[in-house]
Amino acid sequence: MPQPQRLAVPHSAPSRAPAARRDDLADRRTPLIRNCWYVAGLSADLAERPRAATVAGVRLALFRLRDGRAVALHDRCAHRSFPLSRGRVEGDALVCGYHGIAYGADGRATCVPADDRAAARSAMRVRPFPLEERPPFLWLWPGDPEAADPALIPAHPWLSEPGWAYALGLTDIEANYLGLHENLLDTTHFSFLHAGNVGTRAYANAPIALHVEGDTVRQVRVLEGDVLPGLYDRAMDLVGKPVTRSTDSRFVSPGFHAAHAEVIDPEPAPGRPARYATKILHAITPIAQDRTRYWWAIARDWRTEEPAVTGMLREAIVEAFEEDRLALEWIRELDDSDALGAIPERSVRPDLGGLAMRRIVARLAAREGGHD
Ligand code: FES
Ligand SMILES: [Fe+2]
């Protein structure tokens, strides 16, 4: 059994006199990271009408140009701050719903109906934001546009390449996004919070190999000779069969976590695969300090032609992510309201991955130096 480590991490709510905070560990009060690609919405949801989105506190209006390109502008008309997402798209312009000022993809006004002077047009300008479409997602960079390198967008080929099938969903969580990242790096909770779907008892003690590489964290767990949990066993048709199960979980950025899960059947039945690969992708978008939009996808390279299997996986994942949502919201609610105030946070060895992630985010936040 791993020995618990006494890692005292003061954990304080924003509204009370804070105990000493560990500046090297990000928590729910750490300013949201803006220099990062986040999912702002789904390709399929952006058609002829503009849509509102919020990413790291930044309010955005998304719309499509006539050639289909998706663009993002600050959702705030330069004239009287009417939300542009409540306007309409005309040709290649987003037209404000209040006095009809039209803005192009670069945020410059192309028409000011009440004042046709060029000076009036040039005074009206809203900020454009880098937006890149990688179906099924629209990726947005809310920070310094100079730093918005599309090569930094996390890859998710399993959602577009042949040979894979996937289920996609959205869970809104009224809690800080770092709790969700920590939850995803903490696979020991599978056996308890998700006892009915993702975890088996033996999984809680499977060894963890931790790799911190630059600003990413990777954890690998391998469990041999155990049966599969409810998420997989019926879907893979391996109920009660001892298999090898490995999970490679990666904190890729503040906006993305990818889990690569593999099941090896050492004695496959005739005509059945020996290896099953599943990718569980987590696009995590902080809306505000304590509000998070969580787009998830579960992709598989097995039984790809069977929609019933997609349905089974979706149902199990929705059940598990509801358990995560409730856990994170209950913790946030308690932290906000407990009259006895903050308690020191204690950690055990499997928390090292989560703590490494919080150190990285604290570093990224310090680098950004707060926002104006
Ligand atoms: S507020 Fe947008 S045109 Fe006046
Ligand atoms: Fe979970």
Coordinates of C-alpha atoms and ligand atoms in Angstrom, one line a residue:
M1 CA 0.0 0.0 0.0
P2 CA 1.4 3.5 -0.8
Q3 CA 2.1 5.5 2.3
P4 CA 0.1 8.7 2.6
Q5 CA 2.3 11.8 2.1
R6 CA 1.7 14.8 4.3
L7 CA 1.5 17.4 1.7
A8 CA -0.3 20.3 3.4
V9 CA -1.9 22.5 0.8
P10 CA -3.9 25.4 2.2
H11 CA -7.2 25.5 0.5
S12 CA -9.2 28.6 1.0
A13 CA -12.5 30.0 -0.3
P14 CA -12.5 33.4 -2.0
S15 CA -14.9 35.1 0.4
R16 CA -13.1 34.4 3.7
A17 CA -9.9 35.6 5.3
P18 CA -7.5 33.3 3.4
A19 CA -5.1 31.1 5.2
A20 CA -1.6 31.2 3.7
R21 CA -1.9 30.0 0.1
R22 CA 0.7 28.1 -1.8
D23 CA 1.5 30.3 -4.7
D24 CA 3.1 27.5 -6.5
L25 CA -0.1 25.5 -6.6
A26 CA -3.1 26.8 -8.7
D27 CA -6.5 26.6 -7.1
R28 CA -10.0 27.9 -7.8
R29 CA -8.8 31.5 -7.3
T30 CA -6.0 31.4 -9.8
P31 CA -6.8 33.7 -12.7
L32 CA -8.0 31.8 -15.8
I33 CA -5.3 31.1 -18.4
R34 CA -6.0 33.1 -21.6
N35 CA -3.0 32.0 -23.7
C36 CA -4.5 28.7 -24.6
W37 CA -6.8 27.1 -27.2
Y38 CA -10.2 26.2 -25.7
V39 CA -13.2 24.6 -27.3
A40 CA -15.8 27.4 -27.7
G41 CA -18.5 25.3 -29.3
L42 CA -19.3 22.6 -31.8
S43 CA -19.0 23.0 -35.6
A44 CA -22.5 21.5 -36.0
D45 CA -24.1 24.2 -33.8
L46 CA -22.8 27.1 -35.8
A47 CA -24.9 27.7 -38.9
E48 CA -26.6 30.8 -40.3
R49 CA -27.3 32.5 -37.0
P50 CA -24.6 33.9 -34.7
R51 CA -23.9 32.2 -31.4
A52 CA -22.6 33.5 -28.1
A53 CA -19.8 31.8 -26.3
T54 CA -17.7 32.6 -23.2
V55 CA -14.1 31.4 -22.9
A56 CA -12.0 32.3 -19.8
G57 CA -14.4 35.1 -19.0
V58 CA -14.2 36.6 -22.5
R59 CA -17.6 37.1 -24.2
L60 CA -17.6 36.2 -27.8
A61 CA -19.9 36.2 -30.8
L62 CA -19.3 33.4 -33.3
F63 CA -20.5 33.4 -36.9
R64 CA -19.9 32.0 -40.3
L65 CA -18.8 33.8 -43.5
R66 CA -20.4 33.0 -46.8
D67 CA -17.5 30.6 -47.6
G68 CA -18.2 28.7 -44.4
R69 CA -15.3 30.0 -42.4
A70 CA -16.1 30.4 -38.7
V71 CA -14.9 33.7 -37.1
A72 CA -15.1 35.2 -33.6
L73 CA -15.6 38.8 -32.5
H74 CA -15.8 40.3 -29.0
D75 CA -19.5 40.1 -28.2
R76 CA -19.9 43.8 -27.6
C77 CA -20.9 46.4 -30.1
A78 CA -18.5 49.4 -30.1
H79 CA -21.5 51.7 -30.2
R80 CA -23.5 50.9 -27.0
S81 CA -22.3 47.4 -26.0
F82 CA -25.2 45.5 -27.4
P83 CA -24.3 41.8 -27.6
L84 CA -23.5 41.2 -31.2
S85 CA -24.5 37.5 -30.8
R86 CA -28.1 38.7 -30.6
G87 CA -27.8 40.4 -34.0
R88 CA -27.9 38.7 -37.4
V89 CA -25.5 37.6 -40.2
E90 CA -25.8 39.5 -43.5
G91 CA -23.4 38.3 -46.2
D92 CA -19.9 38.4 -44.5
A93 CA -21.0 40.8 -41.8
L94 CA -22.4 40.5 -38.3
V95 CA -25.0 43.2 -37.9
C96 CA -25.8 44.6 -34.5
G97 CA -29.4 44.1 -33.4
Y98 CA -29.7 47.6 -31.8
H99 CA -28.7 50.3 -34.4
G100 CA -27.6 48.0 -37.3
I101 CA -23.9 48.7 -37.4
A102 CA -22.3 45.9 -39.5
Y103 CA -18.9 44.4 -38.7
G104 CA -16.7 42.3 -40.9
A105 CA -14.5 39.3 -39.9
D106 CA -11.7 41.7 -38.9
G107 CA -14.0 43.5 -36.5
R108 CA -14.0 46.7 -38.6
A109 CA -17.4 48.4 -39.2
T110 CA -18.5 48.1 -42.9
C111 CA -21.7 50.1 -42.4
V112 CA -23.0 52.6 -39.9
P113 CA -26.6 53.1 -41.0
A114 CA -27.2 56.3 -39.0
D115 CA -23.9 58.0 -40.0
D116 CA -22.4 57.4 -43.4
R117 CA -19.2 59.4 -42.8
A118 CA -16.0 57.3 -43.2
A119 CA -14.8 58.7 -39.8
A120 CA -17.9 57.1 -38.1
R121 CA -17.1 53.8 -39.7
S122 CA -13.4 53.8 -38.8
A123 CA -14.3 54.6 -35.1
M124 CA -16.4 51.5 -34.8
R125 CA -14.3 48.5 -34.3
V126 CA -14.5 45.3 -32.2
R127 CA -11.8 42.9 -31.3
P128 CA -11.5 39.8 -33.4
F129 CA -10.3 36.6 -31.8
P130 CA -8.3 33.7 -33.3
L131 CA -10.7 30.8 -34.1
E132 CA -9.8 27.6 -35.8
E133 CA -12.3 24.9 -36.8
R134 CA -11.2 21.3 -36.3
P135 CA -14.5 19.3 -36.5
P136 CA -16.3 18.5 -34.3
F137 CA -14.9 21.5 -32.4
L138 CA -14.4 25.2 -32.8
W139 CA -11.1 26.1 -31.0
L140 CA -10.7 29.7 -29.7
W141 CA -7.7 31.5 -28.3
P142 CA -8.9 34.2 -25.8
G143 CA -5.4 35.6 -25.1
D144 CA -2.6 37.4 -27.0
P145 CA -3.3 36.9 -30.7
E146 CA 0.4 37.0 -31.5
A147 CA 0.9 33.8 -29.5
A148 CA -2.1 32.0 -31.1
D149 CA -0.2 29.2 -32.9
P150 CA -2.7 26.8 -34.5
A151 CA 0.0 24.1 -34.1
L152 CA -0.8 24.2 -30.4
I153 CA -4.4 23.0 -30.9
P154 CA -4.6 19.5 -29.3
A155 CA -4.8 16.8 -31.9
H156 CA -7.9 14.6 -31.9
P157 CA -7.7 12.5 -35.1
W158 CA -9.9 9.8 -33.6
L159 CA -12.9 12.1 -34.2
S160 CA -12.3 12.5 -37.9
E161 CA -10.3 9.6 -39.3
P162 CA -11.9 6.4 -40.6
G163 CA -11.8 3.3 -38.4
W164 CA -13.2 5.1 -35.4
A165 CA -16.7 5.7 -34.0
Y166 CA -17.5 8.1 -31.2
A167 CA -20.1 9.6 -28.9
L168 CA -19.9 13.3 -28.0
G169 CA -21.5 15.2 -25.2
L170 CA -21.5 18.3 -23.0
T171 CA -21.7 18.6 -19.2
D172 CA -21.9 22.0 -17.6
I173 CA -20.3 22.2 -14.1
E174 CA -20.8 24.9 -11.5
A175 CA -17.2 24.6 -10.2
N176 CA -13.7 25.6 -11.1
Y177 CA -12.1 23.8 -14.1
L178 CA -9.0 22.8 -12.2
G179 CA -11.0 20.4 -10.0
L180 CA -12.0 18.6 -13.2
H181 CA -8.4 18.4 -14.4
E182 CA -7.4 17.0 -11.0
N183 CA -10.3 14.5 -11.1
L184 CA -9.1 13.3 -14.5
L185 CA -5.5 12.8 -13.3
D186 CA -6.8 11.0 -10.2
T187 CA -7.9 7.6 -11.4
T188 CA -8.1 6.2 -7.9
H189 CA -11.6 7.7 -7.6
F190 CA -12.9 5.4 -10.3
S191 CA -13.2 2.6 -7.8
F192 CA -15.4 4.6 -5.4
L193 CA -17.2 7.5 -7.0
H194 CA -17.7 5.4 -10.2
A195 CA -18.0 2.0 -8.6
G196 CA -20.9 1.1 -10.8
N197 CA -19.4 2.0 -14.2
V198 CA -15.7 2.9 -14.6
G199 CA -14.0 1.4 -11.6
T200 CA -13.3 -2.0 -10.1
R201 CA -11.9 -2.3 -6.6
A202 CA -8.5 -3.6 -7.7
Y203 CA -8.1 -0.6 -10.0
A204 CA -7.6 1.7 -6.9
N205 CA -4.3 0.0 -6.2
A206 CA -2.9 -0.3 -9.7
P207 CA 0.6 1.3 -9.8
I208 CA 0.9 4.7 -11.4
A209 CA 3.9 5.9 -13.5
L210 CA 4.0 9.7 -13.5
H211 CA 5.8 11.7 -16.2
V212 CA 6.0 15.5 -16.1
E213 CA 7.2 16.7 -19.4
G214 CA 7.4 20.5 -19.8
D215 CA 3.9 21.9 -19.3
T216 CA 2.2 18.5 -19.6
V217 CA 1.5 15.6 -17.2
R218 CA 1.2 12.0 -18.1
Q219 CA 0.2 9.1 -15.9
V220 CA 0.2 5.5 -17.0
R221 CA -1.6 2.7 -15.1
V222 CA -1.6 -1.0 -16.0
L223 CA -3.7 -3.5 -14.3
E224 CA -3.3 -7.2 -15.3
G225 CA -5.7 -10.1 -14.8
D226 CA -8.7 -8.0 -13.6
V227 CA -12.2 -8.1 -15.0
L228 CA -13.6 -5.0 -16.8
P229 CA -15.9 -2.4 -15.2
G230 CA -19.4 -1.8 -16.4
L231 CA -18.3 0.9 -18.9
Y232 CA -16.6 -1.7 -21.0
D233 CA -17.5 -5.2 -20.2
R234 CA -20.9 -5.5 -22.0
A235 CA -19.9 -3.1 -24.8
M236 CA -16.8 -5.3 -25.5
D237 CA -18.7 -8.5 -24.8
L238 CA -16.0 -9.5 -22.3
V239 CA -18.1 -9.8 -19.1
G240 CA -16.3 -11.6 -16.3
K241 CA -13.1 -12.2 -18.4
P242 CA -9.7 -11.4 -16.9
V243 CA -7.9 -8.9 -19.2
T244 CA -5.0 -6.4 -19.1
R245 CA -6.3 -2.9 -18.9
S246 CA -4.0 0.2 -19.3
T247 CA -4.8 3.9 -19.1
D248 CA -2.5 6.6 -20.3
S249 CA -4.0 9.9 -19.0
R250 CA -2.5 13.2 -20.2
F251 CA -3.0 16.8 -19.1
V252 CA -2.2 18.4 -22.4
S253 CA -3.1 22.0 -21.6
P254 CA -5.6 23.9 -19.4
G255 CA -8.1 23.3 -22.2
F256 CA -7.6 19.6 -22.9
H257 CA -7.0 16.2 -21.3
A258 CA -6.8 13.0 -23.3
A259 CA -7.1 9.5 -21.9
H260 CA -5.8 6.6 -24.0
A261 CA -7.3 3.4 -22.7
E262 CA -6.4 -0.1 -24.0
V263 CA -7.8 -3.5 -23.2
I264 CA -5.8 -6.6 -24.1
D265 CA -7.6 -9.9 -24.2
P266 CA -4.8 -12.6 -23.7
E267 CA -7.0 -15.4 -25.1
P268 CA -9.4 -13.9 -27.6
A269 CA -12.3 -16.1 -28.8
P270 CA -12.0 -17.0 -32.5
G271 CA -12.7 -14.0 -34.7
R272 CA -12.5 -11.6 -31.8
P273 CA -9.9 -8.9 -31.4
A274 CA -7.0 -9.2 -29.0
R275 CA -6.7 -5.4 -28.5
Y276 CA -9.4 -2.7 -28.0
A277 CA -8.4 1.0 -28.1
T278 CA -10.6 3.7 -26.6
K279 CA -9.9 7.4 -26.5
I280 CA -11.7 9.5 -23.9
L281 CA -11.2 13.1 -24.8
H282 CA -12.0 16.0 -22.4
A283 CA -12.2 19.6 -23.8
I284 CA -12.4 21.7 -20.7
T285 CA -13.4 25.3 -21.1
P286 CA -13.5 27.6 -18.0
I287 CA -16.3 30.1 -18.5
A288 CA -15.8 31.9 -15.2
Q289 CA -13.8 31.0 -12.0
D290 CA -16.5 28.6 -10.9
R291 CA -18.2 27.7 -14.1
T292 CA -16.9 25.1 -16.6
R293 CA -18.2 23.8 -19.9
Y294 CA -17.0 20.2 -20.4
W295 CA -17.2 18.8 -23.9
W296 CA -16.3 15.1 -24.0
A297 CA -16.0 12.4 -26.5
I298 CA -15.4 8.7 -26.3
A299 CA -13.9 7.2 -29.4
R300 CA -13.2 3.5 -30.1
D301 CA -11.7 1.3 -32.8
W302 CA -13.8 -1.7 -32.0
R303 CA -17.4 -2.5 -32.9
T304 CA -17.4 0.7 -34.9
E305 CA -20.4 -0.2 -37.0
E306 CA -22.7 -0.8 -34.1
P307 CA -24.7 2.3 -33.0
A308 CA -26.0 0.3 -30.0
V309 CA -22.5 0.1 -28.7
T310 CA -22.1 3.9 -29.1
G311 CA -25.4 4.3 -27.1
M312 CA -24.1 2.0 -24.3
L313 CA -20.9 3.9 -23.9
R314 CA -22.7 7.2 -24.0
E315 CA -25.0 6.1 -21.3
A316 CA -22.2 4.9 -19.0
I317 CA -20.1 8.0 -19.6
V318 CA -23.0 10.3 -18.9
E319 CA -23.7 8.5 -15.6
A320 CA -20.0 8.7 -14.6
F321 CA -19.6 12.4 -15.6
E322 CA -22.8 13.2 -13.7
E323 CA -21.1 11.7 -10.6
D324 CA -18.0 13.9 -11.3
R325 CA -20.1 17.0 -11.7
L326 CA -22.0 16.4 -8.5
A327 CA -18.8 15.7 -6.6
L328 CA -17.1 18.9 -7.8
E329 CA -20.2 21.0 -7.2
W330 CA -20.7 19.6 -3.7
I331 CA -17.1 20.4 -2.9
R332 CA -17.4 23.9 -4.2
E333 CA -20.7 24.5 -2.4
L334 CA -19.1 23.3 0.9
D335 CA -16.0 25.4 0.4
D336 CA -18.2 28.5 -0.2
S337 CA -20.4 28.0 2.9
D338 CA -18.7 26.2 5.7
A339 CA -18.7 28.6 8.7
L340 CA -15.5 26.9 10.0
G341 CA -13.6 28.1 7.0
A342 CA -10.8 26.5 5.0
I343 CA -9.0 23.4 6.1
P344 CA -5.5 22.5 5.1
E345 CA -5.7 20.2 2.0
R346 CA -3.9 16.8 2.6
S347 CA -2.7 14.7 -0.3
V348 CA -1.7 11.1 -0.9
R349 CA 0.7 9.6 -3.4
P350 CA -1.6 9.2 -6.3
D351 CA -2.4 13.0 -6.1
L352 CA 1.1 13.8 -7.3
G353 CA -0.1 14.0 -10.9
G354 CA -2.8 16.5 -10.0
L355 CA -0.4 18.5 -7.9
A356 CA 2.1 18.6 -10.8
M357 CA -0.8 19.9 -13.0
R358 CA -1.6 22.6 -10.5
R359 CA 2.0 23.7 -10.4
I360 CA 2.1 24.0 -14.2
V361 CA -1.1 26.1 -14.2
A362 CA 0.3 28.3 -11.4
R363 CA 3.4 28.9 -13.6
L364 CA 1.3 29.7 -16.6
A365 CA -0.8 32.1 -14.6
A366 CA 2.3 33.8 -13.2
R367 CA 3.6 34.2 -16.7
E368 CA 0.4 35.9 -17.8
G369 CA 0.6 38.2 -14.8
G370 CA -3.1 38.8 -14.3
H371 CA -5.4 40.4 -16.8
D372 CA -6.6 43.9 -17.4
Ligands
FES1 S1 -25.3 49.3 -29.9 FE1 -24.8 48.3 -31.7 S2 -25.3 49.6 -33.3 FE2 -25.8 50.7 -31.5
FE2 FE -14.4 10.8 -12.6

